[in-house]
């Protein structure tokens, strides 16, 4: 067995090497570098120590000390990586280290670069850090941490994950108790334009860029109006009756008349829905988590129902155009969140919004008339923009949405097969995204689940819409990898329900006649 003295020597060697190196980050180190060898040696020595209970704990305490002591980013990344590995290997270390990092009151923890590194590594949970920061509040540290988390490249988190801290900062600013740094941050977060400052550099005036033109007052006003609708939606048995006076007041305020303001209104609505979800989930109030998003969906559908062309000539086109504008805003917000959070993006938020929107539109189908199908096509175009090839973090929700019972059948049962091309486009997007994973002999868990979902979707199409599959068999088979026999056979085994296949047990002459008759009946749809 190896002994702690060797472990102490290894740590000292590691510390000495970090001080000597001038490399910006751990990722820049070669794979055969001495530091990587020392990291492996520390982990192995700790795991093989005589006292497997106390040695890892002592080791983690030493690493935390070095983490807050080092002044280099390379050192911070190395110690965080080491601590993360120990937490993964030893349950006691994970419990004690994370508890200390999150909940212990210690002025040494007020180190923004260290906290940022811990958050980026995932060792510290952003939501838990947000809650603790709001409770034990130091405005300079909080403002600096929020600024660093949101402005780093790539961003560590989004505003929606720092709800409590930003809320407390806003309260300080409103009470005139915040310093200039906090006031500037709050204004930036709310999109308030501050006077552009300029600096002189060798006689040349350099203008600092100003922030977005939306004012804090407008944002707060729009938020209040949306909250009024959420309250109506929650408390009224018939929200549609209250919708007319509500939308009348909204129009009188000029919110829906001006293009930029109306777009900003829906952006604020979605932002409020996301923040409401985050707060409810953090507080464990899951019953109320989606109410704001459901209210937004219902509001959109009511607006679409009563919206029309000013001239009265083409009301259907006006409805589709209005919905398309709103959906574009949703796509932009999802794009931003997916860029910030990647694979851990909150799928549930947008899945709930889109599924609520499809359900609410279905409930209004009789009132929407011919516009209903075109609205579904607009949603289909939005789903095409959100395909897994572009948003892999949204893949599972996307698959559920395109197979929604009020979406897929409505497209495929439309007159003259008008919805076929739209759904064919979505199905091809799914198969093309799945194809690279299917080339591997051993599917990962996520890829296996997505494959099973695709298999179920094709089986539903085989059973309920065989004519659709047989009509597009060539392009679908072309998108399926050659060795995926199961998927390919499902597509190739389809035939229109109106056709009776020849019976192989009959005599050959009858079989040939039946085959000729069958080939004449089958016409590939255009």
mmCIF file of N, CA, C and O in Angstrom, residues 372-381 383 401-402 404-426 465 468:
data_model
loop_
_atom_site.group_PDB
_atom_site.id
_atom_site.type_symbol
_atom_site.label_atom_id
_atom_site.label_comp_id
_atom_site.label_asym_id
_atom_site.label_seq_id
_atom_site.Cartn_x
_atom_site.Cartn_y
_atom_site.Cartn_z
ATOM 1 N N UNK A 372 -56.962 27.222 -39.694
ATOM 2 C CA UNK A 372 -56.397 26.253 -38.749
ATOM 3 C C UNK A 372 -55.267 25.441 -39.384
ATOM 4 O O UNK A 372 -54.188 25.291 -38.795
ATOM 5 N N UNK A 373 -55.511 24.927 -40.577
ATOM 6 C CA UNK A 373 -54.481 24.121 -41.239
ATOM 7 C C UNK A 373 -53.226 24.949 -41.516
ATOM 8 O O UNK A 373 -52.102 24.489 -41.296
ATOM 9 N N UNK A 374 -53.404 26.170 -41.975
ATOM 10 C CA UNK A 374 -52.249 27.020 -42.296
ATOM 11 C C UNK A 374 -51.478 27.407 -41.031
ATOM 12 O O UNK A 374 -50.253 27.586 -41.077
ATOM 13 N N UNK A 375 -52.182 27.508 -39.917
ATOM 14 C CA UNK A 375 -51.498 27.764 -38.643
ATOM 15 C C UNK A 375 -50.647 26.560 -38.243
ATOM 16 O O UNK A 375 -49.530 26.713 -37.730
ATOM 17 N N UNK A 376 -51.170 25.355 -38.494
ATOM 18 C CA UNK A 376 -50.386 24.148 -38.216
ATOM 19 C C UNK A 376 -49.147 24.078 -39.110
ATOM 20 O O UNK A 376 -48.079 23.646 -38.671
ATOM 21 N N UNK A 377 -49.283 24.495 -40.343
ATOM 22 C CA UNK A 377 -48.128 24.515 -41.248
ATOM 23 C C UNK A 377 -47.080 25.508 -40.743
ATOM 24 O O UNK A 377 -45.870 25.246 -40.816
ATOM 25 N N UNK A 378 -47.542 26.638 -40.211
ATOM 26 C CA UNK A 378 -46.609 27.616 -39.634
ATOM 27 C C UNK A 378 -45.867 27.011 -38.443
ATOM 28 O O UNK A 378 -44.654 27.218 -38.275
ATOM 29 N N UNK A 379 -46.590 26.253 -37.623
ATOM 30 C CA UNK A 379 -45.943 25.571 -36.492
ATOM 31 C C UNK A 379 -44.979 24.510 -37.005
ATOM 32 O O UNK A 379 -43.882 24.322 -36.456
ATOM 33 N N UNK A 380 -45.359 23.825 -38.080
ATOM 34 C CA UNK A 380 -44.476 22.827 -38.681
ATOM 35 C C UNK A 380 -43.177 23.465 -39.169
ATOM 36 O O UNK A 380 -42.091 22.903 -38.995
ATOM 37 N N UNK A 381 -43.285 24.635 -39.767
ATOM 38 C CA UNK A 381 -42.081 25.355 -40.208
ATOM 39 C C UNK A 381 -41.200 25.723 -39.015
ATOM 40 O O UNK A 381 -39.965 25.683 -39.100
ATOM 41 N N UNK A 383 -41.082 24.018 -36.161
ATOM 42 C CA UNK A 383 -40.455 22.763 -35.738
ATOM 43 C C UNK A 383 -39.279 22.403 -36.649
ATOM 44 O O UNK A 383 -38.270 21.861 -36.191
ATOM 45 N N UNK A 401 -43.182 16.446 -29.964
ATOM 46 C CA UNK A 401 -44.037 17.490 -30.536
ATOM 47 C C UNK A 401 -44.472 17.161 -31.960
ATOM 48 O O UNK A 401 -45.635 17.357 -32.319
ATOM 49 N N UNK A 402 -43.554 16.658 -32.785
ATOM 50 C CA UNK A 402 -43.943 16.393 -34.180
ATOM 51 C C UNK A 402 -44.898 15.201 -34.274
ATOM 52 O O UNK A 402 -45.600 15.046 -35.277
ATOM 53 N N UNK A 404 -47.284 14.756 -31.997
ATOM 54 C CA UNK A 404 -48.412 15.136 -31.138
ATOM 55 C C UNK A 404 -49.735 14.743 -31.789
ATOM 56 O O UNK A 404 -49.919 14.877 -33.000
ATOM 57 N N UNK A 405 -50.669 14.280 -30.982
ATOM 58 C CA UNK A 405 -51.945 13.767 -31.512
ATOM 59 C C UNK A 405 -52.802 14.845 -32.157
ATOM 60 O O UNK A 405 -53.718 14.534 -32.932
ATOM 61 N N UNK A 406 -52.536 16.109 -31.835
ATOM 62 C CA UNK A 406 -53.277 17.190 -32.477
ATOM 63 C C UNK A 406 -52.453 17.897 -33.549
ATOM 64 O O UNK A 406 -52.854 18.956 -34.039
ATOM 65 N N UNK A 407 -51.312 17.310 -33.883
ATOM 66 C CA UNK A 407 -50.461 17.926 -34.908
ATOM 67 C C UNK A 407 -50.245 16.985 -36.094
ATOM 68 O O UNK A 407 -50.681 17.275 -37.215
ATOM 69 N N UNK A 408 -49.609 15.847 -35.859
ATOM 70 C CA UNK A 408 -49.292 14.928 -36.957
ATOM 71 C C UNK A 408 -50.536 14.439 -37.707
ATOM 72 O O UNK A 408 -50.595 14.543 -38.942
ATOM 73 N N UNK A 409 -51.561 13.922 -37.018
ATOM 74 C CA UNK A 409 -52.743 13.457 -37.764
ATOM 75 C C UNK A 409 -53.437 14.573 -38.535
ATOM 76 O O UNK A 409 -53.963 14.337 -39.630
ATOM 77 N N UNK A 410 -53.441 15.780 -37.969
ATOM 78 C CA UNK A 410 -54.106 16.894 -38.650
ATOM 79 C C UNK A 410 -53.405 17.231 -39.967
ATOM 80 O O UNK A 410 -54.060 17.559 -40.963
ATOM 81 N N UNK A 411 -52.082 17.161 -39.959
ATOM 82 C CA UNK A 411 -51.349 17.425 -41.199
ATOM 83 C C UNK A 411 -51.574 16.319 -42.223
ATOM 84 O O UNK A 411 -51.804 16.579 -43.408
ATOM 85 N N UNK A 412 -51.520 15.078 -41.770
ATOM 86 C CA UNK A 412 -51.582 13.951 -42.700
ATOM 87 C C UNK A 412 -52.999 13.672 -43.206
ATOM 88 O O UNK A 412 -53.163 13.000 -44.227
ATOM 89 N N UNK A 413 -54.005 14.170 -42.494
ATOM 90 C CA UNK A 413 -55.392 13.959 -42.922
ATOM 91 C C UNK A 413 -55.965 15.160 -43.675
ATOM 92 O O UNK A 413 -57.153 15.178 -43.994
ATOM 93 N N UNK A 414 -55.121 16.153 -43.934
ATOM 94 C CA UNK A 414 -55.594 17.339 -44.654
ATOM 95 C C UNK A 414 -56.012 16.968 -46.077
ATOM 96 O O UNK A 414 -55.522 15.991 -46.660
ATOM 97 N N UNK A 415 -56.921 17.752 -46.625
ATOM 98 C CA UNK A 415 -57.424 17.466 -47.973
ATOM 99 C C UNK A 415 -56.308 17.562 -49.009
ATOM 100 O O UNK A 415 -55.407 18.401 -48.905
ATOM 101 N N UNK A 416 -56.404 16.687 -49.998
ATOM 102 C CA UNK A 416 -55.451 16.667 -51.120
ATOM 103 C C UNK A 416 -54.000 16.490 -50.666
ATOM 104 O O UNK A 416 -53.066 16.932 -51.352
ATOM 105 N N UNK A 417 -53.834 15.881 -49.509
ATOM 106 C CA UNK A 417 -52.486 15.593 -48.986
ATOM 107 C C UNK A 417 -51.639 16.858 -48.845
ATOM 108 O O UNK A 417 -50.415 16.820 -48.981
ATOM 109 N N UNK A 418 -52.281 17.977 -48.546
ATOM 110 C CA UNK A 418 -51.554 19.248 -48.479
ATOM 111 C C UNK A 418 -50.542 19.287 -47.337
ATOM 112 O O UNK A 418 -49.562 20.034 -47.399
ATOM 113 N N UNK A 419 -50.785 18.501 -46.293
ATOM 114 C CA UNK A 419 -49.864 18.520 -45.161
ATOM 115 C C UNK A 419 -48.756 17.489 -45.248
ATOM 116 O O UNK A 419 -47.872 17.448 -44.387
ATOM 117 N N UNK A 420 -48.791 16.659 -46.282
ATOM 118 C CA UNK A 420 -47.805 15.579 -46.387
ATOM 119 C C UNK A 420 -46.376 16.107 -46.523
ATOM 120 O O UNK A 420 -45.459 15.604 -45.879
ATOM 121 N N UNK A 421 -46.190 17.067 -47.384
ATOM 122 C CA UNK A 421 -44.825 17.559 -47.631
ATOM 123 C C UNK A 421 -44.226 18.179 -46.369
ATOM 124 O O UNK A 421 -43.024 18.029 -46.102
ATOM 125 N N UNK A 422 -45.070 18.854 -45.574
ATOM 126 C CA UNK A 422 -44.575 19.477 -44.337
ATOM 127 C C UNK A 422 -44.109 18.413 -43.350
ATOM 128 O O UNK A 422 -43.028 18.533 -42.753
ATOM 129 N N UNK A 423 -44.909 17.352 -43.194
ATOM 130 C CA UNK A 423 -44.504 16.317 -42.240
ATOM 131 C C UNK A 423 -43.359 15.469 -42.795
ATOM 132 O O UNK A 423 -42.506 14.997 -42.037
ATOM 133 N N UNK A 424 -43.331 15.280 -44.100
ATOM 134 C CA UNK A 424 -42.219 14.558 -44.724
ATOM 135 C C UNK A 424 -40.894 15.261 -44.435
ATOM 136 O O UNK A 424 -39.870 14.622 -44.150
ATOM 137 N N UNK A 425 -40.919 16.565 -44.469
ATOM 138 C CA UNK A 425 -39.716 17.356 -44.170
ATOM 139 C C UNK A 425 -39.250 17.120 -42.733
ATOM 140 O O UNK A 425 -38.048 16.971 -42.465
ATOM 141 N N UNK A 426 -40.200 17.069 -41.803
ATOM 142 C CA UNK A 426 -39.857 16.830 -40.396
ATOM 143 C C UNK A 426 -39.311 15.421 -40.190
ATOM 144 O O UNK A 426 -38.336 15.216 -39.457
ATOM 145 N N UNK A 465 -51.228 5.611 -41.304
ATOM 146 C CA UNK A 465 -51.022 6.400 -42.527
ATOM 147 C C UNK A 465 -50.067 5.676 -43.484
ATOM 148 O O UNK A 465 -49.023 6.219 -43.869
ATOM 149 N N UNK A 468 -49.007 7.425 -46.776
ATOM 150 C CA UNK A 468 -47.974 8.460 -46.661
ATOM 151 C C UNK A 468 -46.583 7.830 -46.758
ATOM 152 O O UNK A 468 -45.720 8.309 -47.502
#
